[in-house]
Amino acid sequence: FPLVAMHPFLRRLSVAGVGAASACAFTAANRARQVLDDDASESPMPIQFENLRARLISASTTVLQALTPVTTATSESVRVAQPYNPPFYEWDSNWDGLGDRAGKGTRRLILVRHGQYESANTDEGRVLTELGRRQAEEAGRRLNLLYKGGAKIDRVVYSTMTRATETANIIKSELKTTCDWEPCTLIREGAVYPPEPPHPTWKPSPKSFVEDGARIAAGFEKYVRRAERGEDKSTTTLFVCHGNVIRYFFMRALQLPPSAWLRIAVANCSITVISIRPNGKVSVETLGDAGFMPTKEMITFN
């Protein structure tokens, strides 16, 4: 503000920029550039503003270039790429309904997908492959490194499906945590939500979406929430579960459209970390991280 008050050109630049920005950034940048050019001749320019004026001209030029529609030529036609302007949705800080019953602790959720498994018609036959067991070992070592041998993990919840339970047991052998390990049926794999766009071959029945979706949604509401009143200590919970569950939890925690979950891929034994703060804000530290696997051949998605 002191600089704006010191020179007419800066005052006009400020007014022009703010006024035009209410319409769109492109107009703001264009108007700002015009003011910069016009006022150079209308008002004496103190020497100390010369460098500033040059930098502002450069900045406004960059904005104009960035916002100008880009014409892309292809072999079939010419299309015009317009600036991306998705609808805006206001964040609901009371998304878990706790209101003033929320505690002071931050909740960190670590979600690990199971390892690669054998194809079979029954859950009992879908055991981990040799590669899947190695993936689970690597995930356990990674968690051991990140969370001080498991000392920073307060609770472990794992799916009762065979491949997830096997993965959890292998991870447990790599950690030195003394917390409880709890089996849970709510986070078993399933048809979480009708995806958009639909998958070309994966087509669960409407009944599966209703039944599985309700179960997994109940799992979300049980585990993915703020600390409650009296829970003032920050906690970390490890989940060993499934790709669909992790992607649904991710979308819903960030208040994103749940129908978009299938647009995301999470590798076997990858690690996703979500933090939930007392004020209702949610952040994702990692999504589907599998970069700790020793070789790229160990990164699989089945």
PDB file of C-alpha atoms in Angstrom:
ATOM      1  CA  PHE A   1       0.000   0.000   0.000  1.00  0.00           C
ATOM      2  CA  PRO A   2       2.737   2.630   0.698  1.00  0.00           C
ATOM      3  CA  LEU A   3       4.177   2.050  -2.770  1.00  0.00           C
ATOM      4  CA  VAL A   4       0.742   2.406  -4.395  1.00  0.00           C
ATOM      5  CA  ALA A   5       0.186   5.732  -2.636  1.00  0.00           C
ATOM      6  CA  MET A   6       3.544   7.089  -3.775  1.00  0.00           C
ATOM      7  CA  HIS A   7       2.928   7.164  -7.513  1.00  0.00           C
ATOM      8  CA  PRO A   8      -0.137   7.653  -9.768  1.00  0.00           C
ATOM      9  CA  PHE A   9       0.781   4.805 -12.100  1.00  0.00           C
ATOM     10  CA  LEU A  10       0.896   2.334  -9.220  1.00  0.00           C
ATOM     11  CA  ARG A  11      -2.459   3.552  -7.885  1.00  0.00           C
ATOM     12  CA  ARG A  12      -4.078   3.116 -11.288  1.00  0.00           C
ATOM     13  CA  LEU A  13      -2.473  -0.294 -11.732  1.00  0.00           C
ATOM     14  CA  SER A  14      -3.918  -1.433  -8.383  1.00  0.00           C
ATOM     15  CA  VAL A  15      -7.442  -0.206  -9.167  1.00  0.00           C
ATOM     16  CA  ALA A  16      -7.376  -1.620 -12.680  1.00  0.00           C
ATOM     17  CA  GLY A  17      -6.045  -4.974 -11.558  1.00  0.00           C
ATOM     18  CA  VAL A  18      -8.571  -5.432  -8.729  1.00  0.00           C
ATOM     19  CA  GLY A  19     -11.534  -4.269 -10.781  1.00  0.00           C
ATOM     20  CA  ALA A  20     -10.759  -6.420 -13.775  1.00  0.00           C
ATOM     21  CA  ALA A  21      -9.958  -9.464 -11.650  1.00  0.00           C
ATOM     22  CA  SER A  22     -13.582  -9.580 -10.549  1.00  0.00           C
ATOM     23  CA  ALA A  23     -14.425 -10.421 -14.167  1.00  0.00           C
ATOM     24  CA  CYS A  24     -11.560 -12.762 -15.002  1.00  0.00           C
ATOM     25  CA  ALA A  25      -7.803 -13.102 -14.646  1.00  0.00           C
ATOM     26  CA  PHE A  26      -7.252 -12.625 -18.375  1.00  0.00           C
ATOM     27  CA  THR A  27      -8.937  -9.208 -18.376  1.00  0.00           C
ATOM     28  CA  ALA A  28      -7.014  -8.228 -15.236  1.00  0.00           C
ATOM     29  CA  ALA A  29      -3.659  -9.038 -16.770  1.00  0.00           C
ATOM     30  CA  ASN A  30      -4.544  -7.304 -20.033  1.00  0.00           C
ATOM     31  CA  ARG A  31      -5.748  -4.140 -18.284  1.00  0.00           C
ATOM     32  CA  ALA A  32      -2.693  -4.110 -16.025  1.00  0.00           C
ATOM     33  CA  ARG A  33      -0.448  -4.260 -19.099  1.00  0.00           C
ATOM     34  CA  GLN A  34      -2.314  -1.350 -20.687  1.00  0.00           C
ATOM     35  CA  VAL A  35      -1.914   0.769 -17.547  1.00  0.00           C
ATOM     36  CA  LEU A  36       1.791  -0.005 -17.428  1.00  0.00           C
ATOM     37  CA  ASP A  37       2.249   1.109 -21.032  1.00  0.00           C
ATOM     38  CA  ASP A  38       0.008   4.219 -20.833  1.00  0.00           C
ATOM     39  CA  ASP A  39       1.312   5.617 -17.551  1.00  0.00           C
ATOM     40  CA  ALA A  40       4.922   5.445 -18.654  1.00  0.00           C
ATOM     41  CA  SER A  41       4.258   8.547 -20.806  1.00  0.00           C
ATOM     42  CA  GLU A  42       1.578  10.244 -18.659  1.00  0.00           C
ATOM     43  CA  SER A  43       3.424  10.436 -15.329  1.00  0.00           C
ATOM     44  CA  PRO A  44       7.101  11.029 -14.532  1.00  0.00           C
ATOM     45  CA  MET A  45       8.585   7.690 -13.462  1.00  0.00           C
ATOM     46  CA  PRO A  46      10.929   7.882 -10.443  1.00  0.00           C
ATOM     47  CA  ILE A  47      14.106   5.949 -11.062  1.00  0.00           C
ATOM     48  CA  GLN A  48      13.389   3.587  -8.144  1.00  0.00           C
ATOM     49  CA  PHE A  49      10.240   2.355  -9.934  1.00  0.00           C
ATOM     50  CA  GLU A  50      11.893   1.533 -13.252  1.00  0.00           C
ATOM     51  CA  ASN A  51      12.922  -1.974 -12.220  1.00  0.00           C
ATOM     52  CA  LEU A  52       9.541  -2.615 -10.601  1.00  0.00           C
ATOM     53  CA  ARG A  53       7.722  -1.504 -13.764  1.00  0.00           C
ATOM     54  CA  ALA A  54       9.842  -3.821 -15.883  1.00  0.00           C
ATOM     55  CA  ARG A  55       9.119  -6.758 -13.585  1.00  0.00           C
ATOM     56  CA  LEU A  56       5.374  -6.017 -13.603  1.00  0.00           C
ATOM     57  CA  ILE A  57       5.345  -5.876 -17.403  1.00  0.00           C
ATOM     58  CA  SER A  58       7.088  -9.253 -17.515  1.00  0.00           C
ATOM     59  CA  ALA A  59       4.642 -10.736 -15.013  1.00  0.00           C
ATOM     60  CA  SER A  60       1.536  -9.448 -16.811  1.00  0.00           C
ATOM     61  CA  THR A  61       2.897 -10.764 -20.117  1.00  0.00           C
ATOM     62  CA  THR A  62       3.391 -14.187 -18.567  1.00  0.00           C
ATOM     63  CA  VAL A  63      -0.195 -14.205 -17.258  1.00  0.00           C
ATOM     64  CA  LEU A  64      -1.549 -13.207 -20.655  1.00  0.00           C
ATOM     65  CA  GLN A  65       0.390 -15.962 -22.364  1.00  0.00           C
ATOM     66  CA  ALA A  66      -0.767 -18.528 -19.830  1.00  0.00           C
ATOM     67  CA  LEU A  67      -4.460 -17.578 -20.108  1.00  0.00           C
ATOM     68  CA  THR A  68      -4.665 -17.052 -23.865  1.00  0.00           C
ATOM     69  CA  PRO A  69      -6.534 -20.006 -25.463  1.00  0.00           C
ATOM     70  CA  VAL A  70      -4.062 -22.358 -27.089  1.00  0.00           C
ATOM     71  CA  THR A  71      -4.725 -23.649 -30.586  1.00  0.00           C
ATOM     72  CA  THR A  72      -3.455 -27.210 -31.031  1.00  0.00           C
ATOM     73  CA  ALA A  73      -3.109 -28.555 -34.536  1.00  0.00           C
ATOM     74  CA  THR A  74      -3.745 -32.248 -35.163  1.00  0.00           C
ATOM     75  CA  SER A  75      -3.762 -34.351 -38.307  1.00  0.00           C
ATOM     76  CA  GLU A  76      -7.593 -34.379 -38.343  1.00  0.00           C
ATOM     77  CA  SER A  77      -8.683 -30.990 -37.031  1.00  0.00           C
ATOM     78  CA  VAL A  78      -7.780 -27.932 -35.037  1.00  0.00           C
ATOM     79  CA  ARG A  79      -9.130 -27.669 -31.506  1.00  0.00           C
ATOM     80  CA  VAL A  80      -9.029 -24.747 -29.075  1.00  0.00           C
ATOM     81  CA  ALA A  81      -8.012 -25.623 -25.510  1.00  0.00           C
ATOM     82  CA  GLN A  82      -9.921 -23.437 -23.054  1.00  0.00           C
ATOM     83  CA  PRO A  83      -8.835 -22.701 -19.449  1.00  0.00           C
ATOM     84  CA  TYR A  84     -10.020 -25.425 -17.045  1.00  0.00           C
ATOM     85  CA  ASN A  85     -12.770 -24.069 -14.797  1.00  0.00           C
ATOM     86  CA  PRO A  86     -14.387 -26.823 -12.694  1.00  0.00           C
ATOM     87  CA  PRO A  87     -17.333 -26.111 -10.380  1.00  0.00           C
ATOM     88  CA  PHE A  88     -16.425 -24.911  -6.892  1.00  0.00           C
ATOM     89  CA  TYR A  89     -17.673 -26.757  -3.821  1.00  0.00           C
ATOM     90  CA  GLU A  90     -17.310 -25.247  -0.373  1.00  0.00           C
ATOM     91  CA  TRP A  91     -15.510 -27.456   2.161  1.00  0.00           C
ATOM     92  CA  ASP A  92     -17.727 -28.866   4.915  1.00  0.00           C
ATOM     93  CA  SER A  93     -15.620 -28.716   8.098  1.00  0.00           C
ATOM     94  CA  ASN A  94     -18.221 -30.691  10.028  1.00  0.00           C
ATOM     95  CA  TRP A  95     -18.320 -33.533   7.528  1.00  0.00           C
ATOM     96  CA  ASP A  96     -18.244 -36.186  10.281  1.00  0.00           C
ATOM     97  CA  GLY A  97     -21.049 -34.551  12.274  1.00  0.00           C
ATOM     98  CA  LEU A  98     -19.016 -34.241  15.466  1.00  0.00           C
ATOM     99  CA  GLY A  99     -19.436 -30.482  15.790  1.00  0.00           C
ATOM    100  CA  ASP A 100     -18.275 -29.257  19.192  1.00  0.00           C
ATOM    101  CA  ARG A 101     -17.763 -32.863  20.297  1.00  0.00           C
ATOM    102  CA  ALA A 102     -14.477 -33.029  18.374  1.00  0.00           C
ATOM    103  CA  GLY A 103     -11.298 -33.534  20.375  1.00  0.00           C
ATOM    104  CA  LYS A 104      -7.917 -31.871  20.007  1.00  0.00           C
ATOM    105  CA  GLY A 105      -5.898 -34.756  18.566  1.00  0.00           C
ATOM    106  CA  THR A 106      -4.945 -35.260  14.920  1.00  0.00           C
ATOM    107  CA  ARG A 107      -5.744 -38.673  13.488  1.00  0.00           C
ATOM    108  CA  ARG A 108      -3.345 -40.182  10.949  1.00  0.00           C
ATOM    109  CA  LEU A 109      -4.610 -43.125   8.897  1.00  0.00           C
ATOM    110  CA  ILE A 110      -2.158 -45.382   7.046  1.00  0.00           C
ATOM    111  CA  LEU A 111      -3.845 -47.529   4.402  1.00  0.00           C
ATOM    112  CA  VAL A 112      -1.855 -50.401   2.882  1.00  0.00           C
ATOM    113  CA  ARG A 113      -3.208 -52.502   0.060  1.00  0.00           C
ATOM    114  CA  HIS A 114      -2.626 -56.262   0.184  1.00  0.00           C
ATOM    115  CA  GLY A 115       0.059 -57.971  -1.897  1.00  0.00           C
ATOM    116  CA  GLN A 116      -0.331 -59.692  -5.248  1.00  0.00           C
ATOM    117  CA  TYR A 117      -2.522 -62.805  -4.970  1.00  0.00           C
ATOM    118  CA  GLU A 118      -3.432 -65.951  -6.865  1.00  0.00           C
ATOM    119  CA  SER A 119      -6.494 -65.920  -9.097  1.00  0.00           C
ATOM    120  CA  ALA A 120      -9.176 -68.245  -7.712  1.00  0.00           C
ATOM    121  CA  ASN A 121     -12.932 -68.607  -7.435  1.00  0.00           C
ATOM    122  CA  THR A 122     -13.018 -68.451  -3.648  1.00  0.00           C
ATOM    123  CA  ASP A 123     -11.528 -66.117  -1.070  1.00  0.00           C
ATOM    124  CA  GLU A 124      -9.682 -69.022   0.559  1.00  0.00           C
ATOM    125  CA  GLY A 125      -7.911 -69.729  -2.734  1.00  0.00           C
ATOM    126  CA  ARG A 126      -6.806 -66.141  -3.252  1.00  0.00           C
ATOM    127  CA  VAL A 127      -3.603 -66.454  -1.281  1.00  0.00           C
ATOM    128  CA  LEU A 128      -0.545 -64.285  -1.795  1.00  0.00           C
ATOM    129  CA  THR A 129       1.881 -65.187  -4.548  1.00  0.00           C
ATOM    130  CA  GLU A 130       5.578 -65.390  -3.795  1.00  0.00           C
ATOM    131  CA  LEU A 131       5.891 -61.866  -5.180  1.00  0.00           C
ATOM    132  CA  GLY A 132       2.977 -60.766  -3.020  1.00  0.00           C
ATOM    133  CA  ARG A 133       4.740 -62.006   0.113  1.00  0.00           C
ATOM    134  CA  ARG A 134       7.892 -60.136  -0.859  1.00  0.00           C
ATOM    135  CA  GLN A 135       5.822 -56.989  -1.430  1.00  0.00           C
ATOM    136  CA  ALA A 136       4.344 -57.327   2.049  1.00  0.00           C
ATOM    137  CA  GLU A 137       7.827 -57.692   3.542  1.00  0.00           C
ATOM    138  CA  GLU A 138       8.953 -54.511   1.798  1.00  0.00           C
ATOM    139  CA  ALA A 139       5.873 -52.644   2.988  1.00  0.00           C
ATOM    140  CA  GLY A 140       6.577 -53.802   6.540  1.00  0.00           C
ATOM    141  CA  ARG A 141      10.174 -52.592   6.309  1.00  0.00           C
ATOM    142  CA  ARG A 142       9.010 -49.245   4.959  1.00  0.00           C
ATOM    143  CA  LEU A 143       6.542 -48.803   7.820  1.00  0.00           C
ATOM    144  CA  ASN A 144       9.244 -49.882  10.261  1.00  0.00           C
ATOM    145  CA  LEU A 145      11.466 -47.097   8.919  1.00  0.00           C
ATOM    146  CA  LEU A 146       8.791 -44.396   8.833  1.00  0.00           C
ATOM    147  CA  TYR A 147       7.180 -45.136  12.184  1.00  0.00           C
ATOM    148  CA  LYS A 148      10.104 -46.127  14.400  1.00  0.00           C
ATOM    149  CA  GLY A 149       9.643 -49.853  14.276  1.00  0.00           C
ATOM    150  CA  GLY A 150       5.911 -49.484  14.784  1.00  0.00           C
ATOM    151  CA  ALA A 151       6.276 -47.561  18.037  1.00  0.00           C
ATOM    152  CA  LYS A 152       4.374 -44.659  16.468  1.00  0.00           C
ATOM    153  CA  ILE A 153       1.478 -46.905  15.382  1.00  0.00           C
ATOM    154  CA  ASP A 154      -1.279 -47.022  17.986  1.00  0.00           C
ATOM    155  CA  ARG A 155      -3.705 -49.424  16.341  1.00  0.00           C
ATOM    156  CA  VAL A 156      -3.863 -51.883  13.437  1.00  0.00           C
ATOM    157  CA  VAL A 157      -7.076 -52.902  11.642  1.00  0.00           C
ATOM    158  CA  TYR A 158      -7.032 -55.468   8.837  1.00  0.00           C
ATOM    159  CA  SER A 159      -9.549 -56.984   6.463  1.00  0.00           C
ATOM    160  CA  THR A 160     -10.623 -60.564   7.139  1.00  0.00           C
ATOM    161  CA  MET A 161     -10.160 -61.571   3.491  1.00  0.00           C
ATOM    162  CA  THR A 162      -7.342 -64.076   3.018  1.00  0.00           C
ATOM    163  CA  ARG A 163      -4.963 -61.919   0.987  1.00  0.00           C
ATOM    164  CA  ALA A 164      -5.276 -58.966   3.377  1.00  0.00           C
ATOM    165  CA  THR A 165      -4.898 -61.094   6.509  1.00  0.00           C
ATOM    166  CA  GLU A 166      -1.762 -62.734   5.074  1.00  0.00           C
ATOM    167  CA  THR A 167      -0.341 -59.311   4.212  1.00  0.00           C
ATOM    168  CA  ALA A 168      -1.066 -58.035   7.720  1.00  0.00           C
ATOM    169  CA  ASN A 169       0.674 -61.010   9.325  1.00  0.00           C
ATOM    170  CA  ILE A 170       3.801 -60.459   7.232  1.00  0.00           C
ATOM    171  CA  ILE A 171       3.836 -56.751   8.031  1.00  0.00           C
ATOM    172  CA  LYS A 172       3.401 -57.601  11.702  1.00  0.00           C
ATOM    173  CA  SER A 173       6.574 -59.706  11.608  1.00  0.00           C
ATOM    174  CA  GLU A 174       8.499 -56.628  10.407  1.00  0.00           C
ATOM    175  CA  LEU A 175       7.148 -54.287  13.091  1.00  0.00           C
ATOM    176  CA  LYS A 176       7.840 -54.236  16.806  1.00  0.00           C
ATOM    177  CA  THR A 177       4.542 -52.632  17.752  1.00  0.00           C
ATOM    178  CA  THR A 178       2.722 -53.918  20.821  1.00  0.00           C
ATOM    179  CA  CYS A 179      -0.701 -52.482  19.900  1.00  0.00           C
ATOM    180  CA  ASP A 180      -3.778 -54.562  19.185  1.00  0.00           C
ATOM    181  CA  TRP A 181      -4.314 -56.051  15.715  1.00  0.00           C
ATOM    182  CA  GLU A 182      -8.031 -56.091  14.976  1.00  0.00           C
ATOM    183  CA  PRO A 183      -9.766 -58.059  12.165  1.00  0.00           C
ATOM    184  CA  CYS A 184     -12.645 -56.183  10.532  1.00  0.00           C
ATOM    185  CA  THR A 185     -15.306 -57.312   8.058  1.00  0.00           C
ATOM    186  CA  LEU A 186     -16.372 -53.762   7.181  1.00  0.00           C
ATOM    187  CA  ILE A 187     -13.226 -53.140   5.114  1.00  0.00           C
ATOM    188  CA  ARG A 188     -13.413 -56.329   3.033  1.00  0.00           C
ATOM    189  CA  GLU A 189     -13.199 -55.725  -0.708  1.00  0.00           C
ATOM    190  CA  GLY A 190     -16.357 -54.964  -2.657  1.00  0.00           C
ATOM    191  CA  ALA A 191     -18.249 -52.844  -5.160  1.00  0.00           C
ATOM    192  CA  VAL A 192     -17.908 -49.541  -3.330  1.00  0.00           C
ATOM    193  CA  TYR A 193     -19.785 -47.193  -5.651  1.00  0.00           C
ATOM    194  CA  PRO A 194     -20.921 -47.186  -9.314  1.00  0.00           C
ATOM    195  CA  PRO A 195     -17.917 -45.720 -11.173  1.00  0.00           C
ATOM    196  CA  GLU A 196     -18.130 -42.971 -13.739  1.00  0.00           C
ATOM    197  CA  PRO A 197     -17.206 -43.670 -16.466  1.00  0.00           C
ATOM    198  CA  PRO A 198     -18.266 -47.309 -16.130  1.00  0.00           C
ATOM    199  CA  HIS A 199     -15.611 -50.008 -16.465  1.00  0.00           C
ATOM    200  CA  PRO A 200     -15.844 -51.884 -19.791  1.00  0.00           C
ATOM    201  CA  THR A 201     -15.631 -55.365 -18.221  1.00  0.00           C
ATOM    202  CA  TRP A 202     -16.056 -55.038 -14.432  1.00  0.00           C
ATOM    203  CA  LYS A 203     -19.814 -54.890 -13.974  1.00  0.00           C
ATOM    204  CA  PRO A 204     -21.053 -55.836 -10.496  1.00  0.00           C
ATOM    205  CA  SER A 205     -24.788 -56.215  -9.998  1.00  0.00           C
ATOM    206  CA  PRO A 206     -26.816 -53.290  -8.597  1.00  0.00           C
ATOM    207  CA  LYS A 207     -27.361 -55.426  -5.488  1.00  0.00           C
ATOM    208  CA  SER A 208     -23.575 -55.686  -4.962  1.00  0.00           C
ATOM    209  CA  PHE A 209     -23.201 -51.909  -5.093  1.00  0.00           C
ATOM    210  CA  VAL A 210     -25.990 -51.499  -2.541  1.00  0.00           C
ATOM    211  CA  GLU A 211     -24.770 -54.164  -0.109  1.00  0.00           C
ATOM    212  CA  ASP A 212     -21.002 -53.686  -0.462  1.00  0.00           C
ATOM    213  CA  GLY A 213     -21.340 -49.926  -0.667  1.00  0.00           C
ATOM    214  CA  ALA A 214     -23.343 -49.736   2.569  1.00  0.00           C
ATOM    215  CA  ARG A 215     -20.849 -51.961   4.392  1.00  0.00           C
ATOM    216  CA  ILE A 216     -17.777 -50.049   3.251  1.00  0.00           C
ATOM    217  CA  ALA A 217     -19.490 -46.710   3.926  1.00  0.00           C
ATOM    218  CA  ALA A 218     -20.109 -47.937   7.482  1.00  0.00           C
ATOM    219  CA  GLY A 219     -16.387 -48.708   7.708  1.00  0.00           C
ATOM    220  CA  PHE A 220     -15.573 -45.183   6.589  1.00  0.00           C
ATOM    221  CA  GLU A 221     -17.879 -43.633   9.173  1.00  0.00           C
ATOM    222  CA  LYS A 222     -16.412 -45.819  11.910  1.00  0.00           C
ATOM    223  CA  TYR A 223     -12.742 -45.155  11.221  1.00  0.00           C
ATOM    224  CA  VAL A 224     -12.403 -42.008   9.090  1.00  0.00           C
ATOM    225  CA  ARG A 225     -13.399 -39.182  11.410  1.00  0.00           C
ATOM    226  CA  ARG A 226     -11.971 -36.620  13.789  1.00  0.00           C
ATOM    227  CA  ALA A 227     -10.908 -37.441  17.320  1.00  0.00           C
ATOM    228  CA  GLU A 228     -13.784 -37.130  19.762  1.00  0.00           C
ATOM    229  CA  ARG A 229     -13.966 -35.004  22.892  1.00  0.00           C
ATOM    230  CA  GLY A 230     -11.404 -36.225  25.403  1.00  0.00           C
ATOM    231  CA  GLU A 231      -9.177 -37.680  22.674  1.00  0.00           C
ATOM    232  CA  ASP A 232      -6.555 -34.951  22.835  1.00  0.00           C
ATOM    233  CA  LYS A 233      -3.572 -37.106  21.886  1.00  0.00           C
ATOM    234  CA  SER A 234      -2.729 -37.523  18.202  1.00  0.00           C
ATOM    235  CA  THR A 235      -2.982 -41.136  17.026  1.00  0.00           C
ATOM    236  CA  THR A 236      -1.885 -43.278  14.079  1.00  0.00           C
ATOM    237  CA  THR A 237      -3.933 -46.234  12.828  1.00  0.00           C
ATOM    238  CA  LEU A 238      -2.699 -48.725  10.236  1.00  0.00           C
ATOM    239  CA  PHE A 239      -5.221 -50.395   7.925  1.00  0.00           C
ATOM    240  CA  VAL A 240      -4.375 -53.390   5.739  1.00  0.00           C
ATOM    241  CA  CYS A 241      -7.162 -53.729   3.230  1.00  0.00           C
ATOM    242  CA  HIS A 242      -8.041 -53.406  -0.457  1.00  0.00           C
ATOM    243  CA  GLY A 243      -7.717 -51.128  -3.469  1.00  0.00           C
ATOM    244  CA  ASN A 244     -11.401 -50.266  -3.844  1.00  0.00           C
ATOM    245  CA  VAL A 245     -11.752 -49.511  -0.142  1.00  0.00           C
ATOM    246  CA  ILE A 246      -8.672 -47.275  -0.111  1.00  0.00           C
ATOM    247  CA  ARG A 247      -9.789 -45.310  -3.170  1.00  0.00           C
ATOM    248  CA  TYR A 248     -13.298 -44.840  -1.794  1.00  0.00           C
ATOM    249  CA  PHE A 249     -11.925 -43.674   1.570  1.00  0.00           C
ATOM    250  CA  PHE A 250      -9.623 -41.246  -0.255  1.00  0.00           C
ATOM    251  CA  MET A 251     -12.390 -39.726  -2.391  1.00  0.00           C
ATOM    252  CA  ARG A 252     -14.846 -39.387   0.456  1.00  0.00           C
ATOM    253  CA  ALA A 253     -12.311 -38.016   2.958  1.00  0.00           C
ATOM    254  CA  LEU A 254     -11.431 -35.225   0.517  1.00  0.00           C
ATOM    255  CA  GLN A 255     -15.107 -34.601  -0.294  1.00  0.00           C
ATOM    256  CA  LEU A 256     -14.544 -35.520  -3.926  1.00  0.00           C
ATOM    257  CA  PRO A 257     -17.149 -37.274  -6.113  1.00  0.00           C
ATOM    258  CA  PRO A 258     -17.140 -40.952  -5.021  1.00  0.00           C
ATOM    259  CA  SER A 259     -18.027 -42.023  -8.558  1.00  0.00           C
ATOM    260  CA  ALA A 260     -14.475 -41.049  -9.625  1.00  0.00           C
ATOM    261  CA  TRP A 261     -12.723 -43.659  -7.440  1.00  0.00           C
ATOM    262  CA  LEU A 262     -11.938 -46.009 -10.336  1.00  0.00           C
ATOM    263  CA  ARG A 263      -9.893 -43.303 -12.084  1.00  0.00           C
ATOM    264  CA  ILE A 264      -7.173 -43.839  -9.470  1.00  0.00           C
ATOM    265  CA  ALA A 265      -4.831 -46.841  -9.295  1.00  0.00           C
ATOM    266  CA  VAL A 266      -3.077 -48.040  -6.137  1.00  0.00           C
ATOM    267  CA  ALA A 267      -0.371 -50.703  -6.402  1.00  0.00           C
ATOM    268  CA  ASN A 268      -0.107 -53.862  -4.330  1.00  0.00           C
ATOM    269  CA  CYS A 269       1.275 -53.085  -0.857  1.00  0.00           C
ATOM    270  CA  SER A 270       1.328 -49.370  -1.654  1.00  0.00           C
ATOM    271  CA  ILE A 271       0.960 -46.896   1.204  1.00  0.00           C
ATOM    272  CA  THR A 272      -1.620 -44.110   1.450  1.00  0.00           C
ATOM    273  CA  VAL A 273      -1.566 -41.683   4.400  1.00  0.00           C
ATOM    274  CA  ILE A 274      -4.477 -39.404   5.348  1.00  0.00           C
ATOM    275  CA  SER A 275      -4.401 -36.894   8.216  1.00  0.00           C
ATOM    276  CA  ILE A 276      -7.578 -35.589   9.873  1.00  0.00           C
ATOM    277  CA  ARG A 277      -7.199 -32.454  11.975  1.00  0.00           C
ATOM    278  CA  PRO A 278      -9.405 -31.241  14.832  1.00  0.00           C
ATOM    279  CA  ASN A 279     -10.752 -28.343  12.755  1.00  0.00           C
ATOM    280  CA  GLY A 280     -12.145 -30.773  10.173  1.00  0.00           C
ATOM    281  CA  LYS A 281      -9.469 -30.236   7.554  1.00  0.00           C
ATOM    282  CA  VAL A 282      -8.136 -33.317   5.789  1.00  0.00           C
ATOM    283  CA  SER A 283      -4.837 -33.731   3.941  1.00  0.00           C
ATOM    284  CA  VAL A 284      -3.254 -36.605   2.037  1.00  0.00           C
ATOM    285  CA  GLU A 285       0.465 -37.110   2.647  1.00  0.00           C
ATOM    286  CA  THR A 286       0.885 -39.973   0.163  1.00  0.00           C
ATOM    287  CA  LEU A 287      -1.441 -41.797  -2.231  1.00  0.00           C
ATOM    288  CA  GLY A 288      -0.549 -45.276  -3.442  1.00  0.00           C
ATOM    289  CA  ASP A 289       3.166 -44.879  -2.722  1.00  0.00           C
ATOM    290  CA  ALA A 290       5.103 -47.918  -3.935  1.00  0.00           C
ATOM    291  CA  GLY A 291       8.374 -46.181  -4.723  1.00  0.00           C
ATOM    292  CA  PHE A 292      10.101 -48.039  -1.905  1.00  0.00           C
ATOM    293  CA  MET A 293       9.892 -51.335  -3.810  1.00  0.00           C
ATOM    294  CA  PRO A 294      13.461 -52.383  -4.779  1.00  0.00           C
ATOM    295  CA  THR A 295      12.645 -52.978  -8.461  1.00  0.00           C
ATOM    296  CA  LYS A 296       9.946 -51.822 -10.834  1.00  0.00           C
ATOM    297  CA  GLU A 297       8.997 -55.464 -11.435  1.00  0.00           C
ATOM    298  CA  MET A 298       7.722 -55.569  -7.865  1.00  0.00           C
ATOM    299  CA  ILE A 299       5.154 -52.847  -8.561  1.00  0.00           C
ATOM    300  CA  THR A 300       1.977 -54.641  -9.599  1.00  0.00           C
ATOM    301  CA  PHE A 301      -1.744 -53.849  -9.508  1.00  0.00           C
ATOM    302  CA  ASN A 302      -3.515 -57.216  -9.223  1.00  0.00           C
TER     303      ASN A 302
END
